[in-house]
Amino acid sequence: MKIMHEQIDFPGRSSVKAKIQEKVCFTYPWHFHSEYEIVYVLDGFGTRFVADNIEAFDSGDLVLLGSNLPHFWKTDASYHEKDQKKKIKYIVLQFPNEFFKEAISEYPEFHRIKDLLNRSGRGISFSKEFAEKMRKKVLRVARSKGFERPLLMLQLLHSMAKAQNFRLLAGQYYQMQTHNFTNDRLTKVMHYLNTTYLEKVELNDVAAVANMHPSAFCRYFKENSGKSLSEFINDMRIGYACRLLLEGKMTVSQICFESGFNNLSNFNRTFKRHTGHTPTAYFEEFHKE
């Protein structure tokens, strides 16, 4: 399925766009846009796709999506059965990536919101308990007008920023572009990995880029990335494999080798460990009618 770019218009150049919808299905298929987006499902269920993540959703699902993160929500097949009349009800809040940008970047009062928006580059799913607490706030934003709406949005973002129970949805690979590495050595390593991860990557070669002994580099990389070198490379490869699967132009076997793996069974095990699905199930879940 080809990904589409959604051009979002903000009526009257307003800073926040809000919609309360009640439909048989969500409007857009697999798509992305530069704006941040909050989706709150008031009533309904189906499957949620965010980058390389696929999960079931139901009533009370609350997610924050970062700029240019591919996504779509797909209602369950039962909504499309003949003569059925049920609809899904949800709220969508959207705001541009320039929203209070200077204040959020510079002033300490906004540091939590700044961190929240950085994390949203991988998509954030909040716990049902927290989502229930946010229900009234989300509705208030959606029903507000004029000057009140951006103020209520800031309050909502601040509450979300303080949440303790949340999960990042997309894999590590989808966050690569948003990393802000200030360490020159690590920057060089990341650049090297970004250009070679689909090939055979040798520890000695990567350590040489960092000008470190291999054993010292392993400790250094784990401390700075939170993962071993092999885990990090596999994250990148699986992220790339997910994109190839969603395009639907290659077989699983072809994607295995195209994404840097040299063994199909290992690819299948690694893919399922990262996504919770086999490659075939991942493809079928995305493309099923």
XYZ file of C-alpha atoms in Angstrom, residues 33-132:
100
model
C 1.793 14.732 7.813
C 4.114 17.280 9.374
C 1.659 18.156 12.146
C 1.527 16.526 15.581
C -1.641 14.549 16.209
C -3.570 13.258 19.218
C -6.137 10.514 18.599
C -8.624 9.537 21.303
C -11.052 6.708 20.530
C -14.268 7.375 22.418
C -16.090 4.265 21.246
C -14.960 1.552 18.840
C -12.289 -1.015 18.121
C -9.965 -2.234 15.388
C -6.258 -2.206 14.557
C -3.803 0.655 14.955
C -0.755 1.015 12.672
C 2.059 3.389 13.695
C 5.254 3.062 11.624
C 6.362 -0.554 12.217
C 3.984 -1.135 15.140
C 0.665 -2.993 14.817
C -1.695 -3.278 17.798
C -5.373 -3.723 18.490
C -7.207 -0.676 19.834
C -10.549 -0.230 21.519
C -12.509 2.424 23.389
C -10.283 4.661 25.497
C -7.236 4.395 23.224
C -5.122 7.563 23.504
C -2.090 8.139 21.271
C 0.192 11.089 20.482
C 1.923 11.031 17.082
C 5.004 13.039 16.180
C 5.648 14.948 12.981
C 5.852 12.850 9.760
C 5.222 9.545 11.537
C 3.342 7.111 9.220
C 0.071 5.828 10.671
C -3.524 4.829 10.247
C -6.374 3.427 12.342
C -8.394 0.601 10.799
C -11.849 -0.286 12.123
C -12.677 -3.931 12.725
C -14.166 -5.901 9.811
C -17.485 -6.133 11.690
C -18.063 -2.409 10.996
C -18.226 -3.155 7.292
C -20.685 -6.035 7.403
C -23.858 -5.644 5.407
C -26.791 -3.949 7.161
C -24.850 -3.165 10.316
C -25.201 0.405 11.583
C -22.516 0.781 14.242
C -19.966 3.555 13.917
C -16.677 4.420 15.551
C -16.479 7.656 17.531
C -13.170 9.417 17.996
C -11.454 12.773 18.500
C -8.518 14.063 16.470
C -6.470 17.042 17.656
C -3.755 18.405 15.361
C -1.245 21.202 15.787
C 1.712 22.318 13.616
C 5.308 21.561 14.510
C 5.808 25.331 14.950
C 3.250 25.360 17.790
C 4.799 27.622 20.499
C 8.107 26.387 19.089
C 10.384 29.072 20.520
C 8.782 28.979 23.964
C 8.858 25.179 24.109
C 12.493 25.124 22.981
C 13.794 27.919 25.202
C 11.805 28.315 28.409
C 12.137 25.926 31.379
C 8.392 26.002 32.080
C 7.925 24.018 28.857
C 10.732 21.493 29.283
C 8.335 18.614 29.961
C 6.333 19.361 26.835
C 9.564 19.584 24.840
C 10.549 16.120 26.058
C 7.058 14.780 25.283
C 7.175 16.046 21.694
C 10.650 14.577 21.214
C 9.381 11.187 22.399
C 6.348 11.422 20.130
C 8.620 10.870 17.132
C 8.027 7.171 17.771
C 4.376 7.558 18.746
C 3.211 7.374 22.374
C 0.413 5.150 23.648
C -0.922 6.020 27.100
C -2.430 3.622 29.616
C -6.204 3.184 29.763
C -6.273 4.576 33.301
C -4.481 7.756 32.254
C -6.558 8.061 29.078
C -9.756 7.968 31.139
